[in-house]
Coordinates of C-alpha atoms and ligand atoms in Angstrom, one line a residue:
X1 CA 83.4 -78.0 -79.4
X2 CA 79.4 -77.4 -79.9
X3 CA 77.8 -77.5 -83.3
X4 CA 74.3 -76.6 -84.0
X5 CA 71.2 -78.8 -85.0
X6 CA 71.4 -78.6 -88.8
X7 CA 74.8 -79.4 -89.1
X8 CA 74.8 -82.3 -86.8
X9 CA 71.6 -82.8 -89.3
X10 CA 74.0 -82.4 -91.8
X11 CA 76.4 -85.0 -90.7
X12 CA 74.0 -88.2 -89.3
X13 CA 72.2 -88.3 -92.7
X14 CA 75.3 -89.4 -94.2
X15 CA 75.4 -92.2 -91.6
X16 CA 71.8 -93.1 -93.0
X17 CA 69.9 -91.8 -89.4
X18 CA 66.4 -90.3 -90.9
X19 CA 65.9 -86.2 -90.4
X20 CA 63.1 -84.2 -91.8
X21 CA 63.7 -82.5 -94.7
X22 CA 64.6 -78.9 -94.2
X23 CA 67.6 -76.0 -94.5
X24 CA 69.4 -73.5 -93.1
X25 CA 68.4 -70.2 -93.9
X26 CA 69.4 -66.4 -92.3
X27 CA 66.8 -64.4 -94.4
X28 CA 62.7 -64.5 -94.2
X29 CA 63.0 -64.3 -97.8
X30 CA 65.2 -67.4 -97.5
X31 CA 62.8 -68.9 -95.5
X32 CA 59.8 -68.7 -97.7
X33 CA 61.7 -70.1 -100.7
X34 CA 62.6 -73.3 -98.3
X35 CA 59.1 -74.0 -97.2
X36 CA 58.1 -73.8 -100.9
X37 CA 60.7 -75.9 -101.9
X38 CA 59.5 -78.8 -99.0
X39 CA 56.2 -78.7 -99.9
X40 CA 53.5 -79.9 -97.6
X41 CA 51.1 -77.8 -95.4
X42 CA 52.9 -77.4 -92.1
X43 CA 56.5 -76.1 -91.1
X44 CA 59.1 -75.8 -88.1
X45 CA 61.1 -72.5 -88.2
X46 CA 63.8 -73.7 -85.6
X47 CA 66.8 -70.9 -84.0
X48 CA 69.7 -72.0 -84.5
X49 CA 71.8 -71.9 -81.0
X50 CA 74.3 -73.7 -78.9
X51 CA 71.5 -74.8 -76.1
X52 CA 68.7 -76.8 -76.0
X53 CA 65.3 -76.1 -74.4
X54 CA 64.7 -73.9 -77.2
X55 CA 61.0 -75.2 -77.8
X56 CA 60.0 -73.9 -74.3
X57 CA 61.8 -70.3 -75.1
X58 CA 59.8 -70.0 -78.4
X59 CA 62.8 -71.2 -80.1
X60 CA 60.8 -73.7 -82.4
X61 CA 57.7 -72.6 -83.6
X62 CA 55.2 -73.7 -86.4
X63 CA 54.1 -72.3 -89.5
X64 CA 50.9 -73.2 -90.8
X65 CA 51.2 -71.4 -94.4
X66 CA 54.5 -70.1 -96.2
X67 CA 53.7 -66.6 -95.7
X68 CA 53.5 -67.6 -91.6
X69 CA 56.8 -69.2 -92.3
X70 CA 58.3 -65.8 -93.5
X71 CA 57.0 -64.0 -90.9
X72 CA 58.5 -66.4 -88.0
X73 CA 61.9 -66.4 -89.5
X74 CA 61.9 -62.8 -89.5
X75 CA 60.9 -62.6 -85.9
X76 CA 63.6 -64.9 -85.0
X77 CA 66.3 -64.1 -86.9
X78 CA 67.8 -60.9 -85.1
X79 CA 65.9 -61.4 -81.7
X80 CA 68.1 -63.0 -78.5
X81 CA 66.3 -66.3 -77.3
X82 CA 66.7 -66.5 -73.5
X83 CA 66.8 -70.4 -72.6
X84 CA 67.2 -72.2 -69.4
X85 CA 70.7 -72.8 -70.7
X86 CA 71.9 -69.4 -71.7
X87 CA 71.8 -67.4 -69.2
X88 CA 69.6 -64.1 -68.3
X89 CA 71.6 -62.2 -71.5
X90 CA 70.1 -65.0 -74.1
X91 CA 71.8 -65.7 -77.8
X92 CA 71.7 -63.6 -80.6
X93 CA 69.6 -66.0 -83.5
X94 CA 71.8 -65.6 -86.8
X95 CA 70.1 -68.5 -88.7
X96 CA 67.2 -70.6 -88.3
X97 CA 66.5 -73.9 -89.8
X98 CA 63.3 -74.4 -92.0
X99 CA 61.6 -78.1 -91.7
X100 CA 58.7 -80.2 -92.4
X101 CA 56.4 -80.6 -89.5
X102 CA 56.3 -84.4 -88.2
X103 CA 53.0 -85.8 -86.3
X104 CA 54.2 -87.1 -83.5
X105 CA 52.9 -90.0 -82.4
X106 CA 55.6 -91.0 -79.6
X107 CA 59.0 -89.2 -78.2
X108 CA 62.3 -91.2 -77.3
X109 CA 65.6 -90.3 -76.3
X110 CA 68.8 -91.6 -77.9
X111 CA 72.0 -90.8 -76.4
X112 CA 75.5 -91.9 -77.2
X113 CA 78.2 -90.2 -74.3
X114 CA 81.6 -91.6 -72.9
X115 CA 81.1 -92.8 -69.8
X116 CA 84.4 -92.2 -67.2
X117 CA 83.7 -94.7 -65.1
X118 CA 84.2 -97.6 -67.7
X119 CA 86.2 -95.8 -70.1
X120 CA 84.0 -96.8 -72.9
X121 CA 81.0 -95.4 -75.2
X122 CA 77.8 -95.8 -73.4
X123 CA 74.3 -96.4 -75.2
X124 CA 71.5 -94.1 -73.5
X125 CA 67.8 -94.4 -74.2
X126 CA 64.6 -93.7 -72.8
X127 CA 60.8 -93.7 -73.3
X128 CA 60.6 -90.1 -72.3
X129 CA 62.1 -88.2 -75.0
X130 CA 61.3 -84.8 -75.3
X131 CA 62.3 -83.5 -71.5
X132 CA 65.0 -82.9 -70.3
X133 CA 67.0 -86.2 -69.6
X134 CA 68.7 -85.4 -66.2
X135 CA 65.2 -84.8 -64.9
X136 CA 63.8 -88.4 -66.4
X137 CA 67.4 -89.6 -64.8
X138 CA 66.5 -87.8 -61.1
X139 CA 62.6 -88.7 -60.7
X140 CA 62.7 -91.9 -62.6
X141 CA 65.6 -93.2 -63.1
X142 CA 64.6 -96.8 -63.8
X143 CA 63.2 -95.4 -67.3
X144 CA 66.8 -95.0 -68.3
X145 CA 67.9 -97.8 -70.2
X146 CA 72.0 -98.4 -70.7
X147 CA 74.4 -100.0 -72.9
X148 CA 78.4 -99.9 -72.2
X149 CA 79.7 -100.7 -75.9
X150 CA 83.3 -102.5 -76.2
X151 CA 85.7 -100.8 -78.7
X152 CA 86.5 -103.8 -80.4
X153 CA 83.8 -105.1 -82.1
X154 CA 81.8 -101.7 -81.8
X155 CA 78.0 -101.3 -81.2
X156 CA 76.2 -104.6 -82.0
X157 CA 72.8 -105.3 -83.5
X158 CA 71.8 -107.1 -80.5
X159 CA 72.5 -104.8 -77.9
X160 CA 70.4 -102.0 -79.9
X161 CA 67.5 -104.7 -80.2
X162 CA 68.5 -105.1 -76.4
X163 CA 67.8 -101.1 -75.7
X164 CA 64.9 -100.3 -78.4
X165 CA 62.8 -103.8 -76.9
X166 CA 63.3 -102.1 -73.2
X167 CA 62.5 -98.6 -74.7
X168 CA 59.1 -100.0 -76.3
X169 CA 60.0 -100.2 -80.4
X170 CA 58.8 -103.3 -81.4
X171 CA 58.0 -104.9 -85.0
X172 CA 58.8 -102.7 -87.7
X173 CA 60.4 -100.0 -86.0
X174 CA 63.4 -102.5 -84.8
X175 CA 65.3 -102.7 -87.6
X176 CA 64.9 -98.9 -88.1
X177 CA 65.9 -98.6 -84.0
X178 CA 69.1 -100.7 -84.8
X179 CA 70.1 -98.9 -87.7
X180 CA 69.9 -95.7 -86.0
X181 CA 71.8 -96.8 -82.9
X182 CA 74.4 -98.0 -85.4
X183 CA 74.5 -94.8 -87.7
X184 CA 74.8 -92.2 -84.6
X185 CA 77.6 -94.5 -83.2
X186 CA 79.4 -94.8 -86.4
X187 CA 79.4 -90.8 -86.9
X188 CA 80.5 -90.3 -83.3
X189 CA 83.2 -92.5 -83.4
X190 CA 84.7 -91.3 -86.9
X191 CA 84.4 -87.8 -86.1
X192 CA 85.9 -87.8 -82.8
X193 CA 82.7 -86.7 -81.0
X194 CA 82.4 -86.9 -77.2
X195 CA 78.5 -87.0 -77.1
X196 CA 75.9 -87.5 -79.4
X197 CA 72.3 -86.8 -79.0
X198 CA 68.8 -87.3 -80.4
X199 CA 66.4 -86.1 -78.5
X200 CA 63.4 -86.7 -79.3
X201 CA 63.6 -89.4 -81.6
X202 CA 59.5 -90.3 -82.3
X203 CA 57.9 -92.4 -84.2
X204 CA 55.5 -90.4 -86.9
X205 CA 52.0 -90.7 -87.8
X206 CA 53.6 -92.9 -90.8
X207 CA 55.0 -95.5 -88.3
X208 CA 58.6 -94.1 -89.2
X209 CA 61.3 -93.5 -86.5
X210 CA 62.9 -89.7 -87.1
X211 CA 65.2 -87.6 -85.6
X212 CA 63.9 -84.2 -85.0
X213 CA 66.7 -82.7 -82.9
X214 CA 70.2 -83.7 -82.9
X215 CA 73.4 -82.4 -80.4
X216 CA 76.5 -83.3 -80.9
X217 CA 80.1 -82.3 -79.0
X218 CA 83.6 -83.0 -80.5
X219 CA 86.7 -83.5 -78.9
X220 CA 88.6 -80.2 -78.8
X221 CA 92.4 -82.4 -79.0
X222 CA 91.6 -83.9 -82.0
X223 CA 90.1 -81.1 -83.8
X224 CA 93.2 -81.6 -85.5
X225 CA 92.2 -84.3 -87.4
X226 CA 89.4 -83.0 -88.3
X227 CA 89.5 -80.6 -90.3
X228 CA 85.6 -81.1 -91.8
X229 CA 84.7 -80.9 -87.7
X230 CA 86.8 -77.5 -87.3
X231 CA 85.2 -75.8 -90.3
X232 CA 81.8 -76.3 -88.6
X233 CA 83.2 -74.5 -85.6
X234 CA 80.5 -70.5 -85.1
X235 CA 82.4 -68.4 -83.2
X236 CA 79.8 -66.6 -82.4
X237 CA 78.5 -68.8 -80.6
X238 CA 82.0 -68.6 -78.2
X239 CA 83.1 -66.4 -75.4
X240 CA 85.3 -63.6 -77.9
X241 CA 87.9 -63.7 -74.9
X242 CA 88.5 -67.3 -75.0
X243 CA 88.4 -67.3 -79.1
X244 CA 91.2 -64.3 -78.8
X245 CA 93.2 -66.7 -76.2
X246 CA 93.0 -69.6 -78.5
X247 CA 94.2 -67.5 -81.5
X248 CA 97.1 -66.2 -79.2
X249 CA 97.6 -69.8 -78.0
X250 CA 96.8 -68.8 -74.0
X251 CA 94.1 -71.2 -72.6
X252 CA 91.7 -68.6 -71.4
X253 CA 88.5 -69.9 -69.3
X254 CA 85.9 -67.2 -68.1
X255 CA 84.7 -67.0 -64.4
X256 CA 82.7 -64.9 -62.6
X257 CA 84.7 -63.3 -60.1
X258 CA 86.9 -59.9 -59.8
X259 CA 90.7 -61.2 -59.9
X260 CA 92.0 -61.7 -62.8
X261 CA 94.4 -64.5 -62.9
X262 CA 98.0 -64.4 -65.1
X263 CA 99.5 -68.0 -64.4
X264 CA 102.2 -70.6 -66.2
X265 CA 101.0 -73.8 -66.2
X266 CA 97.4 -75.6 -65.6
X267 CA 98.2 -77.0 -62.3
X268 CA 99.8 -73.6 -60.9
X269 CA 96.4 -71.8 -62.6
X270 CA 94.5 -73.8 -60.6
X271 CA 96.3 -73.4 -57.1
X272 CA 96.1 -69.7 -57.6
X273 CA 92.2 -69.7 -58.1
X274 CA 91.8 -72.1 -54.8
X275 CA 94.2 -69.9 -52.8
X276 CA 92.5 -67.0 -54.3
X277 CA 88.9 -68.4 -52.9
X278 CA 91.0 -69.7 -49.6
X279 CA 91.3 -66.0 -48.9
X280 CA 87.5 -65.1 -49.6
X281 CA 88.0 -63.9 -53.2
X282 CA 86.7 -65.4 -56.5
X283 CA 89.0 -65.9 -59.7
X284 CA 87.6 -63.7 -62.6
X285 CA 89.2 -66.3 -64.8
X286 CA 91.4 -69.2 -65.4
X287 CA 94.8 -68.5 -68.0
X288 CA 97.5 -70.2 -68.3
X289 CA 100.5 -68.5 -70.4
X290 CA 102.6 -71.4 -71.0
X291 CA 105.7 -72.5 -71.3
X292 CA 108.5 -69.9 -73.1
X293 CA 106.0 -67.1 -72.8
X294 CA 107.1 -64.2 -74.5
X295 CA 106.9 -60.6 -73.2
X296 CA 104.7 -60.1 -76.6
X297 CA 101.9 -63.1 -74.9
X298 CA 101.9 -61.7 -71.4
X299 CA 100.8 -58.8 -73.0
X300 CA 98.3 -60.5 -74.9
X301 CA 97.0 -62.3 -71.6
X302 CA 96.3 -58.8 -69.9
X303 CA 94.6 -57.9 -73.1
X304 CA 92.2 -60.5 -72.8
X305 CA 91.9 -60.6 -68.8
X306 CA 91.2 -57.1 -69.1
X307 CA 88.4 -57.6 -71.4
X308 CA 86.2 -58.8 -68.5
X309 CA 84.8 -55.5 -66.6
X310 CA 84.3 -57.3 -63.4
X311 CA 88.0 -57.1 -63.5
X312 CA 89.3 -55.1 -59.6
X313 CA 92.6 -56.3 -60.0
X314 CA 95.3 -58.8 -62.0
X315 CA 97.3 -61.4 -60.0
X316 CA 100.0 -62.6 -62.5
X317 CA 101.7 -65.8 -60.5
X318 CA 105.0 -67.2 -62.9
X319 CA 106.4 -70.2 -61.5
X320 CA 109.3 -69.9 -63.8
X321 CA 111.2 -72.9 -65.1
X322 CA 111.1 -72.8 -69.4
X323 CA 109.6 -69.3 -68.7
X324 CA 112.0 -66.3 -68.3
X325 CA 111.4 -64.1 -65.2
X326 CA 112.7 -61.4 -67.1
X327 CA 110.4 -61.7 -70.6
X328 CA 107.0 -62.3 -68.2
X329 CA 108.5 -58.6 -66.5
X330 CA 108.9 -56.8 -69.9
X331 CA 105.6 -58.0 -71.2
X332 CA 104.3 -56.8 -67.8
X333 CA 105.6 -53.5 -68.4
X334 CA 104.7 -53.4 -72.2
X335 CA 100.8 -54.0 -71.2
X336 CA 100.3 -51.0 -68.5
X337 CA 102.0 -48.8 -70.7
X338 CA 100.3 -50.1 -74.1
X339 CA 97.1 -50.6 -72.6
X340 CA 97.4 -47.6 -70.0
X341 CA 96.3 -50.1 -66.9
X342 CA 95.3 -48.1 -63.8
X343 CA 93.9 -51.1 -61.3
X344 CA 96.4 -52.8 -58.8
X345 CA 98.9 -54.9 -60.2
X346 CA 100.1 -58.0 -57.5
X347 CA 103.1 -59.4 -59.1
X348 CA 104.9 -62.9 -57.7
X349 CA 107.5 -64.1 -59.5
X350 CA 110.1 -67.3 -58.7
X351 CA 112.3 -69.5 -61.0
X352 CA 114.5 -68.7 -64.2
X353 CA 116.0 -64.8 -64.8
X354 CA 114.1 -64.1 -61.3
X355 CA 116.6 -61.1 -59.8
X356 CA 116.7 -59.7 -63.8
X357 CA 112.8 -59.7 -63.7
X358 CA 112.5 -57.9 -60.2
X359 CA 114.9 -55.2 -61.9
X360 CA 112.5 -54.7 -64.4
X361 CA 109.6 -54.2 -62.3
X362 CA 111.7 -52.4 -59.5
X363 CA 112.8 -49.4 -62.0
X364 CA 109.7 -48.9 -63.8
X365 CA 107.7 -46.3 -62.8
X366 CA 104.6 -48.2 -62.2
X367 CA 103.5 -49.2 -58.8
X368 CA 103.3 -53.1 -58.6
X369 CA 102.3 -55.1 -55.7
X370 CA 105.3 -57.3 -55.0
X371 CA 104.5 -60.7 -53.6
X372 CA 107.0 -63.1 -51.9
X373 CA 104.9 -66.2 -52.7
X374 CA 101.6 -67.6 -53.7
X375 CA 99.7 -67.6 -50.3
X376 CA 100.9 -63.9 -49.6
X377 CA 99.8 -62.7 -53.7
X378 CA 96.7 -64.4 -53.1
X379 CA 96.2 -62.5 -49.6
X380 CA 97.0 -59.2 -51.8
X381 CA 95.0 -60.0 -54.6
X382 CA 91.8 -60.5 -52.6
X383 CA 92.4 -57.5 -50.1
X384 CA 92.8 -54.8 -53.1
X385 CA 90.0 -56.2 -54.6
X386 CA 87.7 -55.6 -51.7
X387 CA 89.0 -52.1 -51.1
X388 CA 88.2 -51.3 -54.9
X389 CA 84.4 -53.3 -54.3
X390 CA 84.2 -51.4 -50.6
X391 CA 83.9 -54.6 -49.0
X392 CA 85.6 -55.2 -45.2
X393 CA 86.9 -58.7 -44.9
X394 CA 88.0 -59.5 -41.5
X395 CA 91.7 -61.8 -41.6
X396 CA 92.2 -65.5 -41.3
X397 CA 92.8 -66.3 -37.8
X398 CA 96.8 -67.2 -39.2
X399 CA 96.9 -63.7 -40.7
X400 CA 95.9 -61.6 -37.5
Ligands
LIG501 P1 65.0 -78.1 -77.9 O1 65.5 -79.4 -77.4 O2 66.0 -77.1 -78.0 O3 63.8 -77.6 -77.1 P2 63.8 -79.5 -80.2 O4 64.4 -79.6 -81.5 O5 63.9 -80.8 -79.4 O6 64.5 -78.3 -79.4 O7 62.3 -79.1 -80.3 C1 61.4 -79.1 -79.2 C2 60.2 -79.8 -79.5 O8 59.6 -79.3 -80.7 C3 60.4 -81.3 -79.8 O9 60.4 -82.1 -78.6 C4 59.3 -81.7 -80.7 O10 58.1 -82.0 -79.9 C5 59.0 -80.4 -81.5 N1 59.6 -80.4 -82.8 C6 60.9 -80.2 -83.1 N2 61.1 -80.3 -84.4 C7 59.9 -80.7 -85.0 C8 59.5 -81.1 -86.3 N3 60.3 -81.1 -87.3 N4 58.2 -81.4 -86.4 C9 57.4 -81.5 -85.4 N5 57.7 -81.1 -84.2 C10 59.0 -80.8 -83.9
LIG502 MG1 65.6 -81.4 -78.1

C-alpha cells in the first residue's frame, strides 16, 4: 500500500527526519490561510498523488505571494495531472500540500528498499537526487552508493557516515546525514514499510539537510498490525474493482486484456492467464475466488470482472477441492440472471460436487461453453473472444 507525500511527511517527523513546514489543504481558501500561517515570501503548492514525476507534469509549482498561492491550489485541486507514471488518463488532484519554498543548494537521493537477493534492508544513496533513480542507476551506475543493513543490530552510525562521505556530506551535515539515515530506517522498520524514499534530500541555502519529497510503501500482510498504516490508506487513489474485491475478500488484479478470468486458487489463476496467452489471448484480469467459495462470491467475482468493458468473454476455471462444484454452478447461474450477462460464458469445472454442478449448468437455460479441461477452456476462451473483436486467428499446429 501507497501513501502520499504529506503523510509520509506526517510520519518521518516523528522519527526526527527534517521536512518543511507545510499542510494539507483541499480548498484555495485553505490554501491561502496555510501560506499565511508559514510565513515567508515564497511557497510550494504540491498535488497530492500516488506517482512521482509530478514537478515535470506541473504537479509542484511555486507561489511567489499568498494570493498566487490561492490561485495555484485552485488550479490544481479538481484538474487530472498526467505523469509519466499514471498513465495517458492522469489522477484526479483532491488535495494539495502547501509548503515553504527551500533554496536549494544541492539534491541527494536517500533510499531505504528490501533487497531480495540478500534478504535484508538495503541503504541507497546518491549524489544525483532529483531524477529519476533508475535512470542515475542505468547511465551511471557507479554514482549509486549501497549499504545491506543486518537485522540485528539495525542501521549503524558508521555505515551512514560510510554512505553520506561517498555521497559528498561532509563536516556539519554528517551528523544531520546519520540521523536521517537512522530516523527513515527506524520508521520503515516499525511501520512495516517495504520502501522508503527521499528524494531529493538537499542541503538549503542555510547549510541544513531537508527532505522535500518523501514515498513510502507498506506491506499489504501486515496491514493488520497496523492499524495507524491502514487508516492512511485513499481509495481513491485504487483501482474501484480491486477495492470492491478486497471488501468481498476475492484478490482481484486488473490487466489489459479481453478474457476475464474466474479461478480458485493463485497458482491455478496463474496457469489459466499463461494458457490463455499460449493460445494468443490476453487475460483481462487476474481473480482468484478462494477456497469454500460461496455461490453468493462467484457472483460477486462476475460483478467485478464485468466491471472492466474490455471484457469479450468470462473463463471461470474451478479446480475444486474445499470448493463445491455445485455452489461455484449456482453462483454462476445467480450472476447471468441477476446481472442479465449476454457475452459467452466458457465454463470448466473438475473436483468436489462436479456431476451436481454440471446438472446445474446443463438444465439452466443459459448457453454455457462447456470445457473438458484447462487447455481446451483456454482454446475456447480466446476463440470467442476473437469472433466478438472480428479477429481471425489461425490454430496451433496441435489443434489443426
Ligand atoms: P516529484 O518527485 O513527484 O516530481 P518532488 O516533491 O520531488 O516531486 O518535487 C519536484 C522538485 O521540486 C524537487 O526535485 C525540488 O527541486 C522541487 N521542490 C519540491 N518541494 C520543494 C520545496 N518545498 N521547496 C523548493 N523546491 C521544492
Ligand atoms: Mg521526488
Amino acid at each position: 500500500m501507497n501513501i502520499h507525500e504529506y503523510q509520509t511527511k506526517d510520519l518521518l517527523k516523528r522519527y526526527g527526519v527534517p521536512v518543511p513546514p507545510g499542510q494539507v489543504v483541499h480548498t484555495d481558501v485553505q490554501a491561502t490561510s496555510v501560506a499565511e500561517e508559514i510565513g515567508g515570501a515564497r511557497w510550494v503548492v504540491k498535488a497530492q498523488i500516488h506517482s512521482g514525476g509530478r514537478g515535470k507534469a506541473g504537479g509542484v509549482r511555486v507561489g511567489n505571494s499568498v494570493s498566487e498561492v490561492g490561485v495555484i491550489a485552485d488550479e490544481m485541486i479538481g484538474s487530472r495531472l498526467v505523469t509519466q507514471q499514471t498513465g495517458a488518463e492522469g489522477r484526479l488532484v483532491h488535495r494539495v500540500l502547501v509548503e515553504q519554498a527551500s533554496t536549494i543548494v544541492r539534491e541527494f537521493y536517500l533510499g531505504l528498499v528490501i533487497d531480495r537477493a540478500t534478504r535484508r534492508i538495503t541503504l541507497i544513496a546518491s549524489s544525483e537526487g532529483g531524477v529519476e533513480i533508475e535512470e542515475v542507476a542505468q547511465h551511471t551506475p557507479e554514482r549509486i552508493i549501497k549499504e545491506v543493513i543486518d537485522p540485528a543490530v539495525g542501521l549503524l552510525d558508521f555505515q551512514c557516515r560510510k554512505v553520506a562521505n561517498k555521497i559528498g556530506l561532509k563536516g556539519a551535515l554528517l551528523p544531520q546525514a546519520v540521523k536521517i539515515m537512522k530516523g527513515v530506517y527506524r520508521c520503515m522498520r516499525d511501520h512495516d514499510a517495504v520502501m522508503a524514499e527521499i528524494n531529493p534530500l538537499v542541503i538549503t541555502d542555510s547549510g541544513q539537510l531537508l527532505a522535500l519529497d518523501a514515498k513510502m510503501t507498506f506491506d499489504d500482510n501486515a496491514l493488520y498490525r497496523r492499524p495507524e498504516i491502514s487508516e492512511l490508506r485513499d481509495f481513491d487513489e485504487e483501482d474501484p474493482k480491486e477495492v470492491e474485491a478486497t471488501a468481498h475478500g476475492l484478490n482481484y488484479i486488473a490487466l489489459d486484456g479481453d478474457v476475464g478470468c474466474i479461478v480458485n486458487g493463485a497458482g491455478l489463476a496463474m496457469a489459466t492467464m499463461d494458457a490463455i496467452a499460449l493460445h494468443g489471448g490476453r487475460p483481462a484480469n487476474f481473480l482468484d475466488v478462494g477456497g469454500g467459495a460461496t455461490p453468493k462470491k462467484v457472483a460477486n467475482a462476475f460483478h467485478i470482472v464485468l466491471q472492466d468493458p474490455a471484457v469479450k468473454t468470462i473463463l471461470i476455471n474451478i479446480f475444486a477441492g474445499i470448493n463445491r462444484c455445485d455452489w461455484i454452478a449456482t453462483g454462476i447461474i445467480q450472476a447471468m440472471r441477476d446481472q442479465n450477462i449476454k457475452m459467452p460464458i466458457i465454463v470448466r469445472l473438475a473436483g468436489t460436487n462436479v456431476e451436481e454442478g454440471r446438472a446445474i449448468l446443463n438444465t439452466s437455460k443459459f448457453p454455457f461453453i462447456i470445457a473438458g479441461n484447462l487447455d481446451d477452456a483456454a482454446a475456447k476462451a480466446v476463440a470467442e473472444a476473437n469472433k466478438i473483436a472480428g479477429k481471425v486467428v489461425p490454430l496451433r499446429k496441435e489443434q489443426a
